[in-house]
Short mmCIF file of C-alpha atoms in Angstrom, two decimals:
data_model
loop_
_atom_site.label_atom_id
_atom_site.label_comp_id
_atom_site.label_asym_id
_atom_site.label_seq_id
_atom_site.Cartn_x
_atom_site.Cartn_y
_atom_site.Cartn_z
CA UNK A 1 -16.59 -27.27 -10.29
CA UNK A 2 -17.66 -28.96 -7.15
CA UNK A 3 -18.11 -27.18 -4.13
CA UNK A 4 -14.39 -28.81 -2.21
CA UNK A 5 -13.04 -27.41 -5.89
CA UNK A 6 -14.48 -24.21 -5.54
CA UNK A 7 -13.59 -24.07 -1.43
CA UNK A 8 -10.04 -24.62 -2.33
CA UNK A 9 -10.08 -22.00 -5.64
CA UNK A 10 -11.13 -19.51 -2.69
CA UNK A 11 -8.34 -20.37 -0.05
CA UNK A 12 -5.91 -20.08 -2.98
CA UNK A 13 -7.36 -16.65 -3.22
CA UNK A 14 -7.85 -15.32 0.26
CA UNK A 15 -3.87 -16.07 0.75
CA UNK A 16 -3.27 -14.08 -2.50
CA UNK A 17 -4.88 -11.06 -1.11
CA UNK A 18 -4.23 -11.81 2.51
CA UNK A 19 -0.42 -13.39 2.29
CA UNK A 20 -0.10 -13.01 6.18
CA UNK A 21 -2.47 -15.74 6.54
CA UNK A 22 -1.75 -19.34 6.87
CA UNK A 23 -4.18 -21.49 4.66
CA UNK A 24 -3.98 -24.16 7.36
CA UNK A 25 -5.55 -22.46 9.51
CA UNK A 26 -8.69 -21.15 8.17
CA UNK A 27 -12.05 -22.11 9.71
CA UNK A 28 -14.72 -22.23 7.09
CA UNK A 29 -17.28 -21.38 9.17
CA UNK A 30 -15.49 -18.35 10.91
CA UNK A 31 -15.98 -14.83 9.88
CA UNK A 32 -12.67 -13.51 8.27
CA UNK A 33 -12.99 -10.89 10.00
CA UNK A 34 -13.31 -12.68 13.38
CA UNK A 35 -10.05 -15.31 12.38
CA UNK A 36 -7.45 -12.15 10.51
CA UNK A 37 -9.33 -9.09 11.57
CA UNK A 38 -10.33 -8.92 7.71
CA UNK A 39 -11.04 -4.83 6.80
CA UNK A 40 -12.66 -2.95 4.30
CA UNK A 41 -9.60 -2.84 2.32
CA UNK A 42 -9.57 -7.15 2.60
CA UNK A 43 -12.70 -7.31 1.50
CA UNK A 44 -12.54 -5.07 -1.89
CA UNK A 45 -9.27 -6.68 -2.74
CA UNK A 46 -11.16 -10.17 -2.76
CA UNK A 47 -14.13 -8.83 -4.41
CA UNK A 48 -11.47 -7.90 -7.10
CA UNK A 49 -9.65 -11.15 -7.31
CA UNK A 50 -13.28 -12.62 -7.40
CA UNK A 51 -14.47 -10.77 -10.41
CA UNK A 52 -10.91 -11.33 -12.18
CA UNK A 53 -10.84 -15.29 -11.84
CA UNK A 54 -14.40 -16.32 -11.60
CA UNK A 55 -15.96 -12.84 -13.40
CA UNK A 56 -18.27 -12.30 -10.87
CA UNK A 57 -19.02 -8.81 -9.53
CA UNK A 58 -20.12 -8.86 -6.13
CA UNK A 59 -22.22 -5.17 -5.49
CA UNK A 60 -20.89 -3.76 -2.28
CA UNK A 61 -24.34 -4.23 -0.80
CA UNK A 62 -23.53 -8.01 -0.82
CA UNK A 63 -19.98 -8.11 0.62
CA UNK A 64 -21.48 -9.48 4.26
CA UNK A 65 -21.98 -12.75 1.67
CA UNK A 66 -18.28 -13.07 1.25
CA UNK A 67 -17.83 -12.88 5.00
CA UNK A 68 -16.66 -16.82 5.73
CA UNK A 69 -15.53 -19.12 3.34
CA UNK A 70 -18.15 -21.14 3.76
CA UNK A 71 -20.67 -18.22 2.79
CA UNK A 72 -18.57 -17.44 -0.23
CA UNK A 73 -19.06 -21.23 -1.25
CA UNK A 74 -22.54 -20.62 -0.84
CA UNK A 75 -23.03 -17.33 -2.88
CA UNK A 76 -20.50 -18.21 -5.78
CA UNK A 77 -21.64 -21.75 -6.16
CA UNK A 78 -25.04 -20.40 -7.66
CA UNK A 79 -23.08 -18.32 -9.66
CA UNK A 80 -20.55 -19.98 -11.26
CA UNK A 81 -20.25 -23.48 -13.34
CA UNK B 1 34.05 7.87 -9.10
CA UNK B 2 32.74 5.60 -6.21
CA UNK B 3 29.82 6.33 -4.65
CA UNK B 4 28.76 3.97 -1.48
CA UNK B 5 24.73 2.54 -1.07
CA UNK B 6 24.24 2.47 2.53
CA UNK B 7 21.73 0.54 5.05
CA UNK B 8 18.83 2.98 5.01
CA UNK B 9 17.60 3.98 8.12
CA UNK B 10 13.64 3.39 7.94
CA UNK B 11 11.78 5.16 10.73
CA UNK B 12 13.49 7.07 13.69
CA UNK B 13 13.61 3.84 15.80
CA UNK B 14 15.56 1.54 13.46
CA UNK B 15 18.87 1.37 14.60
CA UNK B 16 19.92 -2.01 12.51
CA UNK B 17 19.02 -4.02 9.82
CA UNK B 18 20.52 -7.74 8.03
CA UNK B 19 20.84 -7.64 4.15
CA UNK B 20 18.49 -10.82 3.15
CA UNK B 21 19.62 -11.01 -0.20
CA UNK B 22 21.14 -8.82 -2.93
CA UNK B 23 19.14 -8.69 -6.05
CA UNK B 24 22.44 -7.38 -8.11
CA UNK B 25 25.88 -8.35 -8.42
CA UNK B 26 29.30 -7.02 -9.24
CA UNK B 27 28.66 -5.64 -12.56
CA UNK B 28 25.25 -5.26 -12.72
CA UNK B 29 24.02 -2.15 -13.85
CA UNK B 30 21.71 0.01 -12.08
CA UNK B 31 19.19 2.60 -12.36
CA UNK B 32 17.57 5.01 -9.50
CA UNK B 33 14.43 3.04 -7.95
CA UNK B 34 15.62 -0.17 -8.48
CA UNK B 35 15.24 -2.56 -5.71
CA UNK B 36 18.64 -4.01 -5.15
CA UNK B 37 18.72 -5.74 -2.23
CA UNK B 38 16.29 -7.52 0.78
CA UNK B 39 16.85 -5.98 3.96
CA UNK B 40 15.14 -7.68 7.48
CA UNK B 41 14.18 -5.53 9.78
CA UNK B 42 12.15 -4.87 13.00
CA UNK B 43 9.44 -4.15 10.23
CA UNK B 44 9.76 -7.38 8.47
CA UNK B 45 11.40 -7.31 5.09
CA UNK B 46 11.55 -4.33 3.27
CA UNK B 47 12.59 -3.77 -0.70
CA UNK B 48 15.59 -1.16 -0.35
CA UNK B 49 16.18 0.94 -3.71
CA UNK B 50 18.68 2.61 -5.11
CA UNK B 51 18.71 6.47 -5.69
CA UNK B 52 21.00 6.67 -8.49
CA UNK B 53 22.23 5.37 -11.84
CA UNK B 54 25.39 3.23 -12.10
CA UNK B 55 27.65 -0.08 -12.06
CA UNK B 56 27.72 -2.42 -8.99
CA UNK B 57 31.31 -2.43 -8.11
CA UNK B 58 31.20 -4.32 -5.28
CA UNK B 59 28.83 -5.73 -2.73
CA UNK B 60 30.55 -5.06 0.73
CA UNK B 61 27.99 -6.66 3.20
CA UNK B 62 26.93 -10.60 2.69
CA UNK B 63 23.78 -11.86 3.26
CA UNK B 64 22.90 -12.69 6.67
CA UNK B 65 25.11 -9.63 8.00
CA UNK B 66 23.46 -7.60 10.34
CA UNK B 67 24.94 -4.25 10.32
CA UNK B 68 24.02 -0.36 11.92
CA UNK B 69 22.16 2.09 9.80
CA UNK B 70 24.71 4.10 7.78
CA UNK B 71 26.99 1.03 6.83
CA UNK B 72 27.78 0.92 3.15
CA UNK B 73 26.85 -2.08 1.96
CA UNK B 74 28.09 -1.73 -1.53
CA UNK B 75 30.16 0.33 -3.81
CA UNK B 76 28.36 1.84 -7.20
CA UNK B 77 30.25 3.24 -9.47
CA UNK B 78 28.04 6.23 -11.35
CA UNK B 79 26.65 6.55 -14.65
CA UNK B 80 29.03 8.92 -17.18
CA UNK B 81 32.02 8.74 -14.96
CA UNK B 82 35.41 7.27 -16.12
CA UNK B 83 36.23 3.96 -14.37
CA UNK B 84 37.83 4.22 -10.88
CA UNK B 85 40.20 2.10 -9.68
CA UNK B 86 38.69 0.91 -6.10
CA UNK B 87 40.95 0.71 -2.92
CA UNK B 88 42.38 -2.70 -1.99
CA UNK B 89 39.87 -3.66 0.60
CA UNK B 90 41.25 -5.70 3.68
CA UNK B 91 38.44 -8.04 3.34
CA UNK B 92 37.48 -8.26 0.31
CA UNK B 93 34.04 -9.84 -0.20
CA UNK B 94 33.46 -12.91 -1.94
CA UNK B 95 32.91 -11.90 -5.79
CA UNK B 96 30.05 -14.35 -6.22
CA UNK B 97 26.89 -12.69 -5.86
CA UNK B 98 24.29 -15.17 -3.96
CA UNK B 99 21.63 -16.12 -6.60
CA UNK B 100 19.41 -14.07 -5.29
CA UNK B 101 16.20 -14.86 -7.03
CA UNK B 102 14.86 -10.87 -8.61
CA UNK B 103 12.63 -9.51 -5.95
CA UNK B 104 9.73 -10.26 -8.23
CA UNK B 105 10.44 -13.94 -8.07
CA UNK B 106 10.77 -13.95 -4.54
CA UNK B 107 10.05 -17.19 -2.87
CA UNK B 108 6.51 -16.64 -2.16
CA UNK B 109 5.87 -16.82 1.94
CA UNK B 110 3.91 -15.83 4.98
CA UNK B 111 5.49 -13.21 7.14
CA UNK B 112 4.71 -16.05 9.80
CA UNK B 113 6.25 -18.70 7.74
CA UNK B 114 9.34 -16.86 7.06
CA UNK B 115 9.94 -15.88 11.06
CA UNK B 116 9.07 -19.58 11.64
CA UNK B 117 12.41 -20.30 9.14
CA UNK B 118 14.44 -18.12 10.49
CA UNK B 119 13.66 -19.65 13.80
CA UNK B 120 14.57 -23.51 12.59
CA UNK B 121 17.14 -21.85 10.70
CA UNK B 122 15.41 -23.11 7.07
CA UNK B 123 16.79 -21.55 3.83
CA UNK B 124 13.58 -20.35 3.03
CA UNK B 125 14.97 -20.01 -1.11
CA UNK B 126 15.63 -23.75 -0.88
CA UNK B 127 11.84 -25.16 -0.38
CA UNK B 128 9.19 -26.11 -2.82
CA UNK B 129 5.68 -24.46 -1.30
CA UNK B 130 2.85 -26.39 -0.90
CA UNK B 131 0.68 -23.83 -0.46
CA UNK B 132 -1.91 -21.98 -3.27
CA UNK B 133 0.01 -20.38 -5.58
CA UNK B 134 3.28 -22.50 -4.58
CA UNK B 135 3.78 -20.53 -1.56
CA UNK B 136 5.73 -21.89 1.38
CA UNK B 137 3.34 -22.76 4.52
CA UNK B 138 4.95 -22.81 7.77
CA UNK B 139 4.12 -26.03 7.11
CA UNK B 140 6.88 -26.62 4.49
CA UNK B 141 9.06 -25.16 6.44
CA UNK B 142 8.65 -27.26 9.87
CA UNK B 143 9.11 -30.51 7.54
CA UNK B 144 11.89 -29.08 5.81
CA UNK B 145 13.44 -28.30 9.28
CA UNK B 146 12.44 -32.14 10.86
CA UNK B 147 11.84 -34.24 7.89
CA UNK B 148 10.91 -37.24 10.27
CA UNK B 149 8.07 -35.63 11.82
CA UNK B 150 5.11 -37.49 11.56
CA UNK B 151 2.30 -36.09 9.33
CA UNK B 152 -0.17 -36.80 12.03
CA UNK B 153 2.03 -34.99 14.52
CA UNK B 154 -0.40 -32.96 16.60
CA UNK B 155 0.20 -29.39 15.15
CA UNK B 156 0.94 -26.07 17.39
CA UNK B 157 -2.20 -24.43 18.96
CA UNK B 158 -1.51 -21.01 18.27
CA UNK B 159 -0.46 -19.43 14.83
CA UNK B 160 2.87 -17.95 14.69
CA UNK B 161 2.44 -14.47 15.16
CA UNK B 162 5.10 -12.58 12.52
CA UNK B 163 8.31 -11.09 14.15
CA UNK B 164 5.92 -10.16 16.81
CA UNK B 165 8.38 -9.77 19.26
CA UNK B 166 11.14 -7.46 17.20
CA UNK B 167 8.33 -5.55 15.93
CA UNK B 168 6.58 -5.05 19.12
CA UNK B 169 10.08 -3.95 20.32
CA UNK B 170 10.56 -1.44 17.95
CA UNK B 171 6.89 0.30 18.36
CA UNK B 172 7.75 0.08 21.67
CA UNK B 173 11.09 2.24 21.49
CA UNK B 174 9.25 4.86 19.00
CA UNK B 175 6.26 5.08 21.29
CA UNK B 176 8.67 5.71 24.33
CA UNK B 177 11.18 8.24 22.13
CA UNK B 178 7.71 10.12 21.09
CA UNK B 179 6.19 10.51 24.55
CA UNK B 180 9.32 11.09 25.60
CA UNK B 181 10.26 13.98 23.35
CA UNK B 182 7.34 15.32 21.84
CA UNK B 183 5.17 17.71 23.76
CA UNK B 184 1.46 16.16 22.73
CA UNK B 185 -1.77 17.99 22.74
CA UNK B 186 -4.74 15.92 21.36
CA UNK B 187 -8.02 16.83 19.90
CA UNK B 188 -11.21 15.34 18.32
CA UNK B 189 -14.12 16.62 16.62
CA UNK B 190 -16.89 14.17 16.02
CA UNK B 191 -18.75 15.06 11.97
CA UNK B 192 -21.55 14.00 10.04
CA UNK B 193 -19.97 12.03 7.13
CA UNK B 194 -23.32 11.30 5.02
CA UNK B 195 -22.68 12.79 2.58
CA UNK B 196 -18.93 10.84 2.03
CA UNK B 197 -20.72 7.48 2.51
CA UNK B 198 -23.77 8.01 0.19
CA UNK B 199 -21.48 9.20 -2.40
CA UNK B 200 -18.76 6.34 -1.95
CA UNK B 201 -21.89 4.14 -2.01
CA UNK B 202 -23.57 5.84 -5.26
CA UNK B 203 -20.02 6.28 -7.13
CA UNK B 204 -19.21 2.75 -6.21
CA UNK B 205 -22.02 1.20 -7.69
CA UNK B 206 -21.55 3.04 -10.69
CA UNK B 207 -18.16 1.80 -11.67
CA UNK B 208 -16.32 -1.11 -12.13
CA UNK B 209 -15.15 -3.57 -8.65
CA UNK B 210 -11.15 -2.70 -9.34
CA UNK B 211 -11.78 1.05 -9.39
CA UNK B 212 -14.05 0.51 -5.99
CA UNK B 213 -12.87 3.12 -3.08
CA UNK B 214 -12.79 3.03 0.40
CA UNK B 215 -13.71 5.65 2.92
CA UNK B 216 -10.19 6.03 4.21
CA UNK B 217 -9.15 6.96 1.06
CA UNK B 218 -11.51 9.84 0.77
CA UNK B 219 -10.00 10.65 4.24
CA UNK B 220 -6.60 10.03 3.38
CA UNK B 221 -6.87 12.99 0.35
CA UNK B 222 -8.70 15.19 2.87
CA UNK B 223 -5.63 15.14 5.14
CA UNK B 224 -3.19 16.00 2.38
CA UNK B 225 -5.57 18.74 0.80
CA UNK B 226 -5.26 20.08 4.61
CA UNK B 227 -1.36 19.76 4.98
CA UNK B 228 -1.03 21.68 2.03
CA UNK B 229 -3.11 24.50 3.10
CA UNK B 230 -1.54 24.10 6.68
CA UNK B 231 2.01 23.21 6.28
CA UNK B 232 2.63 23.08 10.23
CA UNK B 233 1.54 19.70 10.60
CA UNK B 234 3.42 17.68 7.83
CA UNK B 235 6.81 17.39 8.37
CA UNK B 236 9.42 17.05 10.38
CA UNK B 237 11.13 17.94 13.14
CA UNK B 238 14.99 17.54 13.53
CA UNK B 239 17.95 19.02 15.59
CA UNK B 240 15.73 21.43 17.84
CA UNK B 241 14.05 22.87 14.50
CA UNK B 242 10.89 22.02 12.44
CA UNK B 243 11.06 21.63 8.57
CA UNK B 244 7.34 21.61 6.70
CA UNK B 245 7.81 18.87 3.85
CA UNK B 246 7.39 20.86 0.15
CA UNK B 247 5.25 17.59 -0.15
CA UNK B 248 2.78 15.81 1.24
CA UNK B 249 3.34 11.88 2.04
CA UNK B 250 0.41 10.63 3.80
CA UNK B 251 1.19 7.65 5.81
CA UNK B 252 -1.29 5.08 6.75
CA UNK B 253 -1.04 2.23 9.49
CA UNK B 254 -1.58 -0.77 8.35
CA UNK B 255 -2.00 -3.45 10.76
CA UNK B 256 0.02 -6.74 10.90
CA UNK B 257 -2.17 -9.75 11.20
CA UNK B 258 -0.73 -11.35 14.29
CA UNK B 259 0.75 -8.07 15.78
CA UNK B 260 2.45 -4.95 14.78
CA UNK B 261 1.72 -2.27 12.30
CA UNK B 262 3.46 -0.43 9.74
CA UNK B 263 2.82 3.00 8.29
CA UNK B 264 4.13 2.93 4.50
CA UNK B 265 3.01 6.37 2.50
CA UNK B 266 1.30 7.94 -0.50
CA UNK B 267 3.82 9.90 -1.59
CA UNK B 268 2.53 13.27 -3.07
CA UNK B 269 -0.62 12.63 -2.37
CA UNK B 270 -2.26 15.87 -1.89
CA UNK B 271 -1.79 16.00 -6.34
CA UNK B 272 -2.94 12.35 -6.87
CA UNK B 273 -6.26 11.49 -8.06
CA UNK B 274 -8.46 9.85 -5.72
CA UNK B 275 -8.42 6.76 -8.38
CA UNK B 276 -4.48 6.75 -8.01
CA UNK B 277 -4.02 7.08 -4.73
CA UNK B 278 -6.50 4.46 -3.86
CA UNK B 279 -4.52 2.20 -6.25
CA UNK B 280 -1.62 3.08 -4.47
CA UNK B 281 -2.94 2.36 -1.16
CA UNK B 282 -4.26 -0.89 -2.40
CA UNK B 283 -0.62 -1.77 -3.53
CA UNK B 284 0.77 -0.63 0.00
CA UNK B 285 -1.44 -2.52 2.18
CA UNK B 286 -0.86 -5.88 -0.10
CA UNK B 287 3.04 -5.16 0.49
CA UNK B 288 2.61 -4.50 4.07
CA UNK B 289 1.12 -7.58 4.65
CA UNK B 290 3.36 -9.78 2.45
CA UNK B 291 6.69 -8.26 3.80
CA UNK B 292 7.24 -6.38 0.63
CA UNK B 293 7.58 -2.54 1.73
CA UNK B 294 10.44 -0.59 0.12
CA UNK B 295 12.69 1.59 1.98
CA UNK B 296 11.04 5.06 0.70
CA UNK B 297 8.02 3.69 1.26
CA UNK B 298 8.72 3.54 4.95
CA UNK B 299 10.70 6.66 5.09
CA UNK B 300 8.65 8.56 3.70
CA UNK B 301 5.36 10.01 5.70
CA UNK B 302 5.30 13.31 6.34
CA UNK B 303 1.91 12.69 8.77
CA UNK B 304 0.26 9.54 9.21
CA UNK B 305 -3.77 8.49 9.45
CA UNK B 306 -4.08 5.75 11.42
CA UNK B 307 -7.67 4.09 11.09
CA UNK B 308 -9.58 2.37 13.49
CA UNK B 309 -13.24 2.09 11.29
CA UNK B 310 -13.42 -1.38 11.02
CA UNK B 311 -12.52 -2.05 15.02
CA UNK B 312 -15.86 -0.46 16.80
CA UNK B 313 -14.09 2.14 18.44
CA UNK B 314 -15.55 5.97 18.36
CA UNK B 315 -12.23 7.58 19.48
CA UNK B 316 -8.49 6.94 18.60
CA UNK B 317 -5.67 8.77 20.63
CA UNK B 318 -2.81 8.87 18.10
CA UNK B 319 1.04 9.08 19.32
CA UNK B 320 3.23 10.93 16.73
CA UNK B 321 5.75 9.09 15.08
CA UNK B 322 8.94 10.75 15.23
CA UNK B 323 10.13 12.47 14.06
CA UNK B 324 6.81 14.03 12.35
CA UNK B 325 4.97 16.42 14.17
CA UNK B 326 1.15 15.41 13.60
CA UNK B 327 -0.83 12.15 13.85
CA UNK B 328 -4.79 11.99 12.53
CA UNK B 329 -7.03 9.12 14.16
CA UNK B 330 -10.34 7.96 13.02
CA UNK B 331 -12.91 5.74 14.75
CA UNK B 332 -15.35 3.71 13.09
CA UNK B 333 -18.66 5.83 11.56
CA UNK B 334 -21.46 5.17 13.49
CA UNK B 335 -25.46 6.42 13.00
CA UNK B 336 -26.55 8.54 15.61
CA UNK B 337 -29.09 10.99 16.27
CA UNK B 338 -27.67 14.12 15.01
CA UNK B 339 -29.68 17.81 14.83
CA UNK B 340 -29.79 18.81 11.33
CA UNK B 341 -32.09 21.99 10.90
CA UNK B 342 -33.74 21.98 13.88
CA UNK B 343 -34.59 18.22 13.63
CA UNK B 344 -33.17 15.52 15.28
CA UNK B 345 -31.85 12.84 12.21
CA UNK B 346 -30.15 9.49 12.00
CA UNK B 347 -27.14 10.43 10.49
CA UNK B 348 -23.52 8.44 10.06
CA UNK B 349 -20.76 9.87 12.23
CA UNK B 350 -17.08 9.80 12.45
CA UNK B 351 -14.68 10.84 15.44
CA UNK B 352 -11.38 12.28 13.93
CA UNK B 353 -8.62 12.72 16.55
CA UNK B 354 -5.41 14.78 15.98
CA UNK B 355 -2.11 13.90 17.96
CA UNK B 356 0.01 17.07 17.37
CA UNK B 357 3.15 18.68 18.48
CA UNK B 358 2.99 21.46 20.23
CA UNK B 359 6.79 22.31 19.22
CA UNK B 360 5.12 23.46 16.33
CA UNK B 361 1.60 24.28 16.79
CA UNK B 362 -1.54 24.71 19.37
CA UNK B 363 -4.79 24.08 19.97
CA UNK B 364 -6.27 26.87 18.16
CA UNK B 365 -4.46 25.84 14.99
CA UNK B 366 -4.86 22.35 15.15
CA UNK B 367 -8.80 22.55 15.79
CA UNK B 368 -9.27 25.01 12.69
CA UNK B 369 -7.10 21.65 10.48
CA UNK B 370 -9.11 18.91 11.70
CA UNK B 371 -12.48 21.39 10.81
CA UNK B 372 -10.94 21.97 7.19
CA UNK B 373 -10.67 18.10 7.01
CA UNK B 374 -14.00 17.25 7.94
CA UNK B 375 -14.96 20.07 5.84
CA UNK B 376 -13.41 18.61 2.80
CA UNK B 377 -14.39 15.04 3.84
CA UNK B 378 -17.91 16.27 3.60
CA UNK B 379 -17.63 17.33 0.38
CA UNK B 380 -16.30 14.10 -1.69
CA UNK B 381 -16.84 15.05 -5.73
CA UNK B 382 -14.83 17.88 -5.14
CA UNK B 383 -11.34 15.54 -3.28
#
């Protein structure tokens, strides 16, 4: 998976968990927390929808790398193949 | 005989609501807790359900009808009684049922998408979504709306914000009703919560991501544990009298990306399981935000928590939603120096904040509940 594959894998995503949000207008290099005031709760649920489709368990101490979806393209991409 | 399914009233400042869709039709049988019908309200769309067991006789309201709380909107004929004959209605409605997709197939759609429809007037059932997943983008539904709109059309510079305006209106009239009405008294009490966050940190790393907690939710089951010892601040207070709820339904606000909030509840929480309840505040906050509450789910709080930790804020000043008699804030934990022993520590902090009614209570009694909550809050294996 290349890393525009993986980018749009994780938009697919962050509008699962995060419906209210309109996939057109997410800023990769934004904070989600800065673009949909993304909480705690936000962040868990993707951490769950990340370890059911790509089996990766993200520790909590490493949540500030799913913080943009740019950063999560970075942190997955040297995880998964 | 016939019993009649009425528009729910779902807070003390609804006054309407329009039936979206029925999920049922004449015929169909029905058992309590099933959603059977869409209903649009100030609060976006909400999943109403049924509280009993029978036939669908006859849907009374259409879809699109926006009618008072208290209408009947259908006619159910229950379980184990011998078929009634139903009055001759004057107008009677239409016998076909719209094919209402079941709620679980629901076109999948933004909150800001779907206001954006109802806005251009788009039949929101009708479009094929573009978006992951299939779901509409209000995107699909601008094309569908002006099909000769050029793709390279320059697109709107701010995002829909969802029903902002209804909503906003209908905070606005609970807000008033509660100042208004509801003789406030306020107080906070600022705790050391290190020991809640190094054992959400330990028992979090020692279990698997989907059974992960959050801090409110340790806060959340502290509140109930509290109503339950202290039943004057959850319930509800009606016709010049208050009534303590038997149960506790914690409510929590949930904020509405692009404006508004909601406060859905853990029912019974005060006897769930941290692991449950956190599952069920997973579920509510997903529903919130996708426009998929149900009617109890609304109705339901007995007392709300409404959490400001991730906003940078040390103090909340909650307003009661009517007509409950208590409100608990929280601000986001912060370290600061702290004296524990003697000795002046780093140690994480919270500021909890109770809006309560002082129909019902006073100071006195609502300092020693938000003490027992930060006393159970600071004692986590044992919520």
């Amino acid at each position: 998976m290349n890393r525009d594959e993986l980018a749009t894998r994780l938009l697919g995503l962050l509008t699962e968990i995060a419906p209210d949000v309109d996939p057109a207008t997410v800023i990769p290099g934004i904070d989600f927390r800065d673009q949909f005031d993304f909480d705690s709760m936000d962040t868990l649920n993707f951490a769950i929808a990340l370890h059911r489709d790509f089996g990766v368990d993200v520790p909590e101490a490493e949540y500030s790398r799913l913080a943009s979806l740019e950063k999560c393209v970075a942190y997955l991409s040297g995880k998964i193949r | 005989m016939l019993s009649e399914f009425r528009m729910p009233a779902l807070g003390a400042d609804m006054e309407e609501g329009t039936v979206a869709q029925w999920n049922v039709a004449p015929g169909s049988r029905v058992k309590r807790g099933d959603v059977v019908a869409v209903v649009e309200t100030d609060k976006g769309a909400i999943d109403v359900e049924i509280f009993e067991d029978g036939v669908v006789r006859e849907l009374v309201v259409q879809p699109g009808t926006k009618v008072p709380v208290g209408t009947v909107l259908a006619l159910i004929e229950r379980e184990g009684e011998p078929a009634a004959q139903a009055e001759p209605r004057p107008s009677p409605a239409p016998a076909a049922a719209t094919p209402a997709r079941p709620a679980a197939e629901r076109a999948k759609i933004s909150p800001a998408a779907r206001a954006r429809a109802r806005e251009l007037g788009v039949d929101v059932e009708s479009l094929q979504g573009t978006g992951p997943g299939g779901a509409i983008t209000r995107e699909d539904v601008e094309r569908a709306a002006a099909p000769s709109r050029e793709p390279g059309a320059a697109k709107p510079a701010v995002v829909e914000k969802a029903g902002e305006g209804s909503m906003r209106e209908a905070i606005a009239a609970a807000m008033s009703r509660s100042k208004r009405e509801i003789p406030h008294y306020y107080l906070s009490l600022t705790t050391d919560v290190t020991a809640a966050t190094d054992w959400l940190k330990t028992h979090n790393a020692a279990i698997p991501v989907t059974e992960r907690l959050i801090l409110a939710a340790l806060l959340v089951k502290a509140i109930a544990i509290a109503c339950r010892e202290m039943p004057g601040f959850s319930g509800f207070y009606r016709d010049g009298r208050y009534e303590p709820s038997p149960s506790v339904h914690v409510g929590v606000a949930v904020a509405i990306r692009g404006g508004g909030l909601v406060a859905p509840a853990i029912t019974d929480t005060a006897n769930k399981t941290l692991g449950a309840l956190m599952e069920d505040f997973r579920g509510l906050v997903a529903r919130a935000r996708a426009g998929r509450l149900r009617a109890s789910e609304l109705a339901a709080p007995t007392i709300i928590l409404t959490s400001l930790g991730d906003s940078s804020v040390d103090t909340v000043f909650p307003i009661i939603q009517p007509p409950q008699v208590a409100i608990v804030g929280a601000g986001t934990p912060v370290i600061r120096p702290w004296v524990v022993d003697g000795q002046v520590v780093p140690r994480q902090v919270l500021t909890l904040s109770l809006g309560a009614d002082h129909r019902v209570t006073d100071g006195r009694l609502g300092a020693q509940f938000l003490a027992r909550i930060a006393e159970l809050f600071a004692t986590p294996q044992q919520l």
